[in-house]
C-alpha positions in Angstrom: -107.1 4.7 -71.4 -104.6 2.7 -74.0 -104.4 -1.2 -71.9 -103.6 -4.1 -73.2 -106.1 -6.6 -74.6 -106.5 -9.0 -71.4 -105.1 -12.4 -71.2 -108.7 -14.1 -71.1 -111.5 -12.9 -72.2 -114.6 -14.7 -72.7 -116.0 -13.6 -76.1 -119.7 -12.8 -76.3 -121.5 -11.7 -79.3 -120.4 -8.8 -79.8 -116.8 -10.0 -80.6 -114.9 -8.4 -78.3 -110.8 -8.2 -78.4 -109.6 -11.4 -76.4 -106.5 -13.1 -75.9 -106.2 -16.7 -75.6 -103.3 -18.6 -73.9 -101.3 -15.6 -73.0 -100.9 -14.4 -75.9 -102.2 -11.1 -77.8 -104.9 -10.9 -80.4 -103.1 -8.8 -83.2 -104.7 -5.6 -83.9 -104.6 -6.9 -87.7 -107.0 -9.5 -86.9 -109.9 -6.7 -85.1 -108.9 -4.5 -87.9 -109.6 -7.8 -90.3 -113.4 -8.6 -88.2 -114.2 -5.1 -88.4 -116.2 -3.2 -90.7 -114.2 -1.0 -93.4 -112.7 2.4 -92.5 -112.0 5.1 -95.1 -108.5 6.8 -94.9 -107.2 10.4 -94.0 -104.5 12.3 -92.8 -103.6 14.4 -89.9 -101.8 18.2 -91.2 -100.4 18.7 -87.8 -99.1 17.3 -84.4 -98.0 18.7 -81.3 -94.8 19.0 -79.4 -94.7 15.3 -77.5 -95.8 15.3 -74.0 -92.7 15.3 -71.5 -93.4 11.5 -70.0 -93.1 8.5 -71.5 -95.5 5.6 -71.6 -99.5 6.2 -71.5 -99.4 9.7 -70.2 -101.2 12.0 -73.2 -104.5 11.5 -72.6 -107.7 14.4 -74.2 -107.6 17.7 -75.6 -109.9 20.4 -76.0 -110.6 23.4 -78.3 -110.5 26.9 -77.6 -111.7 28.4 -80.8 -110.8 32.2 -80.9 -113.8 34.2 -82.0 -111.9 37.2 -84.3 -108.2 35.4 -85.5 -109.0 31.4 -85.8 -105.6 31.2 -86.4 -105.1 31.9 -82.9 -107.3 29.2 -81.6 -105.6 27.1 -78.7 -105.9 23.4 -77.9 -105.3 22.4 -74.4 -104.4 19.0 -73.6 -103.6 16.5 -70.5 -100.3 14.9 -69.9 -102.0 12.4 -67.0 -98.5 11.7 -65.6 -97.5 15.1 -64.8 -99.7 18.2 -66.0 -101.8 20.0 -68.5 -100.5 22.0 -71.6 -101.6 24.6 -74.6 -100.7 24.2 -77.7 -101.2 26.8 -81.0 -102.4 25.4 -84.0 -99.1 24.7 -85.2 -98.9 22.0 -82.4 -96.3 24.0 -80.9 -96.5 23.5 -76.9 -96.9 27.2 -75.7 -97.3 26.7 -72.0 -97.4 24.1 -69.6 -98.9 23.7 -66.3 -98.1 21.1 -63.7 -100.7 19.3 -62.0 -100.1 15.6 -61.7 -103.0 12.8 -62.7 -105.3 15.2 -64.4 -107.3 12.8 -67.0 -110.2 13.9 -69.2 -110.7 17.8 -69.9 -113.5 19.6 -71.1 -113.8 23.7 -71.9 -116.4 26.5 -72.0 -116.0 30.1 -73.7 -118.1 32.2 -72.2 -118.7 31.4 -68.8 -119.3 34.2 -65.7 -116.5 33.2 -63.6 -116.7 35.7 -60.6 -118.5 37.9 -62.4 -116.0 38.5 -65.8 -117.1 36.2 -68.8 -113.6 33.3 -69.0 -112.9 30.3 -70.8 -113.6 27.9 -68.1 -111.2 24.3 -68.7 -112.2 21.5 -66.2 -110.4 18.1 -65.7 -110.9 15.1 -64.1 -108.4 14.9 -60.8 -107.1 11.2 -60.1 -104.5 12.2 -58.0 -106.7 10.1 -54.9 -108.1 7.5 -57.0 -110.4 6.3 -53.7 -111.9 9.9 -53.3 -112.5 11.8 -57.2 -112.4 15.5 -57.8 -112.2 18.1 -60.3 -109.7 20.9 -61.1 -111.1 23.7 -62.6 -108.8 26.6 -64.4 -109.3 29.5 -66.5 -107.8 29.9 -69.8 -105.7 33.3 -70.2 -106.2 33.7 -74.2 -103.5 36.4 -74.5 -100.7 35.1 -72.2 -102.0 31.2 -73.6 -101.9 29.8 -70.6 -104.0 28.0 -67.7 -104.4 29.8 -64.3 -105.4 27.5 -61.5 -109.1 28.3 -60.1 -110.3 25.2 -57.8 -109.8 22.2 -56.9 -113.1 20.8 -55.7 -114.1 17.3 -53.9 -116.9 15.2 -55.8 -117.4 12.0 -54.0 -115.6 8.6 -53.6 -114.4 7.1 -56.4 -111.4 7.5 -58.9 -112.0 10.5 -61.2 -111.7 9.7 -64.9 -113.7 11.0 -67.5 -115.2 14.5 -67.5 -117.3 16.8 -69.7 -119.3 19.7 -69.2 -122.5 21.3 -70.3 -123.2 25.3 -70.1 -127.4 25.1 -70.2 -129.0 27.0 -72.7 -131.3 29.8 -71.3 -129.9 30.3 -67.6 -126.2 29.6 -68.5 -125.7 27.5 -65.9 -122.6 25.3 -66.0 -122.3 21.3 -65.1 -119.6 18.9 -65.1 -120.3 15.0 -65.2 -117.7 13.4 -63.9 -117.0 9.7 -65.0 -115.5 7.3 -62.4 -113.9 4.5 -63.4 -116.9 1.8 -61.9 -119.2 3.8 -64.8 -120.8 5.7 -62.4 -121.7 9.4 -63.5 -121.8 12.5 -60.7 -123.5 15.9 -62.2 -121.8 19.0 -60.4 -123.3 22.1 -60.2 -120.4 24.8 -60.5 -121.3 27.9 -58.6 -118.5 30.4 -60.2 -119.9 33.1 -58.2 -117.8 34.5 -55.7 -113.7 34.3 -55.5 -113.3 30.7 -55.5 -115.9 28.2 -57.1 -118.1 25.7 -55.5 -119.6 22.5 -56.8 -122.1 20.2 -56.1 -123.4 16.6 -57.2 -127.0 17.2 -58.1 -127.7 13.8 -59.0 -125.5 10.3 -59.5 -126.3 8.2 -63.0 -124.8 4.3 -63.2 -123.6 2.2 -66.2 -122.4 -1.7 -65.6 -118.4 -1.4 -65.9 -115.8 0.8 -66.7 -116.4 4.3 -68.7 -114.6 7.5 -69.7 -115.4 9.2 -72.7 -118.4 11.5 -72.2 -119.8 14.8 -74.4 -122.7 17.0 -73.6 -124.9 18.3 -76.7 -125.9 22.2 -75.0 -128.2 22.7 -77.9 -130.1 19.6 -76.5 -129.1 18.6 -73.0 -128.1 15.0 -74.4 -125.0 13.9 -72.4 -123.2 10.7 -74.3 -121.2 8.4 -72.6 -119.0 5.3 -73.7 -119.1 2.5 -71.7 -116.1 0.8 -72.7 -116.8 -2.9 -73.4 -119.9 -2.2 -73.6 -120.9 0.6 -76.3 -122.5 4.3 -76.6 -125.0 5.7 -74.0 -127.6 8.7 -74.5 -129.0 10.5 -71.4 -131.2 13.3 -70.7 -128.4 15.8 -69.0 -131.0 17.4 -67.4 -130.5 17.6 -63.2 -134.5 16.6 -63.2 -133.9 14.3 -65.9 -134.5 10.2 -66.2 -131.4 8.7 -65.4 -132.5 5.5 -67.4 -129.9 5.5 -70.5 -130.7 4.6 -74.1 -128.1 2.3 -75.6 -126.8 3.6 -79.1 -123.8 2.0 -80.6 -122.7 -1.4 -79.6 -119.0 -2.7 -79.4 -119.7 -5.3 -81.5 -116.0 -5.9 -83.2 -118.0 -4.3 -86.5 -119.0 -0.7 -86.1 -117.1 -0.3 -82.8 -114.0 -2.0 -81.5 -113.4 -2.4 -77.6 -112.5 -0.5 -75.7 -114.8 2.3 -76.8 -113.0 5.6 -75.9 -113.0 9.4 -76.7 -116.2 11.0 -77.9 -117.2 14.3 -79.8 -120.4 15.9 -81.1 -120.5 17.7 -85.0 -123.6 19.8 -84.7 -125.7 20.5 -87.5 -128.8 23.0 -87.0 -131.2 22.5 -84.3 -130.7 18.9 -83.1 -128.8 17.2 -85.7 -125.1 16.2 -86.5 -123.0 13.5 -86.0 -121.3 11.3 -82.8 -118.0 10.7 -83.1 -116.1 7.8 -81.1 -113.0 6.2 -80.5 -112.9 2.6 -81.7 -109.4 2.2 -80.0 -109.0 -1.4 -80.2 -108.4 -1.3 -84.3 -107.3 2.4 -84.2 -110.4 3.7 -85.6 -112.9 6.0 -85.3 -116.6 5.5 -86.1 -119.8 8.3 -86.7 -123.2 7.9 -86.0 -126.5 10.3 -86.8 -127.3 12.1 -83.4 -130.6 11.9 -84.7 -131.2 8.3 -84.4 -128.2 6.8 -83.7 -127.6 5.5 -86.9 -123.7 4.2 -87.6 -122.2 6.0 -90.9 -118.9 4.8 -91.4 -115.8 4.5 -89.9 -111.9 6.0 -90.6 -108.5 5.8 -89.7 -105.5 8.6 -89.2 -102.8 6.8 -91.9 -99.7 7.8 -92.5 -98.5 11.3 -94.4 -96.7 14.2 -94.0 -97.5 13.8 -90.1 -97.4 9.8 -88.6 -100.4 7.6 -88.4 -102.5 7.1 -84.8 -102.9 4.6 -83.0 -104.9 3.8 -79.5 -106.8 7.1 -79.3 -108.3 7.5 -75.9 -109.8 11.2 -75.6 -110.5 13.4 -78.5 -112.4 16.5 -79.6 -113.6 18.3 -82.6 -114.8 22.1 -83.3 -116.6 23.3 -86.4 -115.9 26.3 -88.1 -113.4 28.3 -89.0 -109.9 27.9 -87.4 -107.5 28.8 -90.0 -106.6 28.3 -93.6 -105.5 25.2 -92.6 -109.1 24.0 -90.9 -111.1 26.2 -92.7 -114.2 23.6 -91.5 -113.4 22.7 -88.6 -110.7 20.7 -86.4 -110.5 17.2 -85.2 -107.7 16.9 -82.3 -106.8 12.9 -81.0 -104.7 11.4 -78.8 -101.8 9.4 -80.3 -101.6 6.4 -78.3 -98.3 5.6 -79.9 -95.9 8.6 -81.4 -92.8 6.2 -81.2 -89.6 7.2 -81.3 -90.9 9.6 -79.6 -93.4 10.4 -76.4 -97.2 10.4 -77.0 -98.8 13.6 -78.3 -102.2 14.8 -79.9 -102.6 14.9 -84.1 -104.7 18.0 -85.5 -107.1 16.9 -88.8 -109.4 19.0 -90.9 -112.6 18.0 -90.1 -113.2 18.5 -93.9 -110.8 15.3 -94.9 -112.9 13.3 -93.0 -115.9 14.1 -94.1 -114.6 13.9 -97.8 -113.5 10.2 -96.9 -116.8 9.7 -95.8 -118.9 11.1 -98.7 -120.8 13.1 -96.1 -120.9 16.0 -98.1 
């Protein structure tokens, strides 16, 4: 989530953010340590949430299979409830449900038997006991209908991602609480109302949120947010030992270390994508080996610059003539005048900025 940098920090190699004598680092100074970031532009945004302060918080993509044009992006207002948006921006429905945080999405999933888009989020609403709301998403009406609402242990919920195994199908959610542990459900969408189970607990040293499973490999990321980018084996049977990729060294990868998303490429490869929220940036790194590419911003154009992204997503392909390669969706940590809200970007610009194709 957007916080402010705290009032003292002790600074350690890495170079975190840190205030000294009460006062705040300016963002001009991380943006000044850290390594160079290419510009581009957003082509949309959506209808600003309906509360004020740090309430927008992730999206996700619904991409429609036959009319891209009708894909959806659904995204959490953590203050009062969850909406869909068209790929206009325009807010098409709205559901309430208070304190939902992160939110991940599945096409394809046998939901009592009929195959649903299955949207999950992270439930904070009892931030000493976490839990997960599960909903499907009605593609013609474009809205969410409630599904579940299941218990996942103690804890305050916040980040949450999912992972529908290749071969069985079988559908996970890894729930991020705030103390960087990192519960695996089992969903069990059998029957008419769902069950879950933690198959296994994972641990990183302080707080986390931003997680993203790769199906094609059963990698699960996660971003520690002082800290950097984690790689584990999603696998229920897996190691729970993670492997350290990106560091939030001030450079690559400002603190706090936020959103994450996955560009696949062929079997195994592709890109990371993270939120370098503490100088409003964004940096990509090779799946493969972890290697950092490069890093860009969202700058002001016909739609207003972002700032603070926490959650984020991006889905290749075709989704329109205006994301004929894909779509990048962030959270606007500040959309002033107005209330937060998410930014739409062709996954295309970036790459261009990059020189990654």
């Amino acid at each position: 989530m957007a916080r402010l940098l705290p009032a003292l920090v002790v600074l350690a190699a890495a170079s975190l953010a840190a205030a000294q004598d009460g006062v705040e680092i300016p963002v001009e100074q991380l943006m000044a340590k850290a390594l160079p970031a290419k510009s581009v532009r957003a082509r949309a945004e959506t209808t600003p949430v309906g509360t004020a302060d740090d309430a927008a918080d992730d999206p996700a993509i619904w991409r429609h299979p036959s009319d891209p044009a009708k894909s959806l992006v659904v995204g959490t207002d953590k203050k009062a409830g969850i909406h869909v948006f068209d790929m206009t921006g325009k807010a098409v429905s709205f559901t309430p449900s208070p304190r939902l945080n992160n939110v991940d999405l599945r096409a394809n999933v046998a939901v009592n038997g009929r195959s649903s888009v299955l949207v999950v989020a992270s439930d904070r609403r009892d931030e000493a006991n976490a839990a997960a709301a599960l909903f499907t998403l009605d593609t013609t009406a474009r809205k969410l209908v409630p599904l579940a609402n299941l218990p996942v242990g103690p804890g305050e919920a916040y980040g949450m991602c999912l992972w529908q195994r290749k071969g069985d199908g079988r559908v996970y959610a890894f729930l991020v609480l705030k103390d960087g542990r990192i519960d695996q459900v089992e969903l069990n969408l059998v029957g008419p109302t769902p069950t879950g189970k933690v198959v296994r607990s994972m641990k990183l040293g302080t707080q986390s949120e931003g997680c993203v499973v790769d199906d094609r490999t059963g990698l699960l990321y996660v971003a520690e947010e002082d800290v950097g980018l984690w790689r584990f084996d999603a696998r229920p049977n897996g190691s729970k030992k993670p492997k350290r990729l990106g560091r939030a060294d001030g450079k690559s990868l400002v603190a706090d270390a936020e959103g994450l998303a996955i560009a696949p490429s062929g079997k195994s490869g592709g890109y990371l994508i993270a939120s370098s929220q503490g100088d409003y940036a964004y940096a990509l790194y090779r799946l493969k080996d972890g290697r950092y590419l490069g890093r860009f911003r969202i700058a002001d154009g016909s739609v207003d610059s972002v700032q603070e992204t926490d959650g984020l997503e991006l889905v290749l392909g075709d989704l329109g003539p205006d994301y004929p390669g894909g779509l990048f969706v962030v959270q606007d940590g500040d959309n002033a005048p107005e209330t937060q809200n998410f930014k739409y970007v062709a996954w295309a610009d970036v790459l261009t900025a990059l020189k990654l194709k």
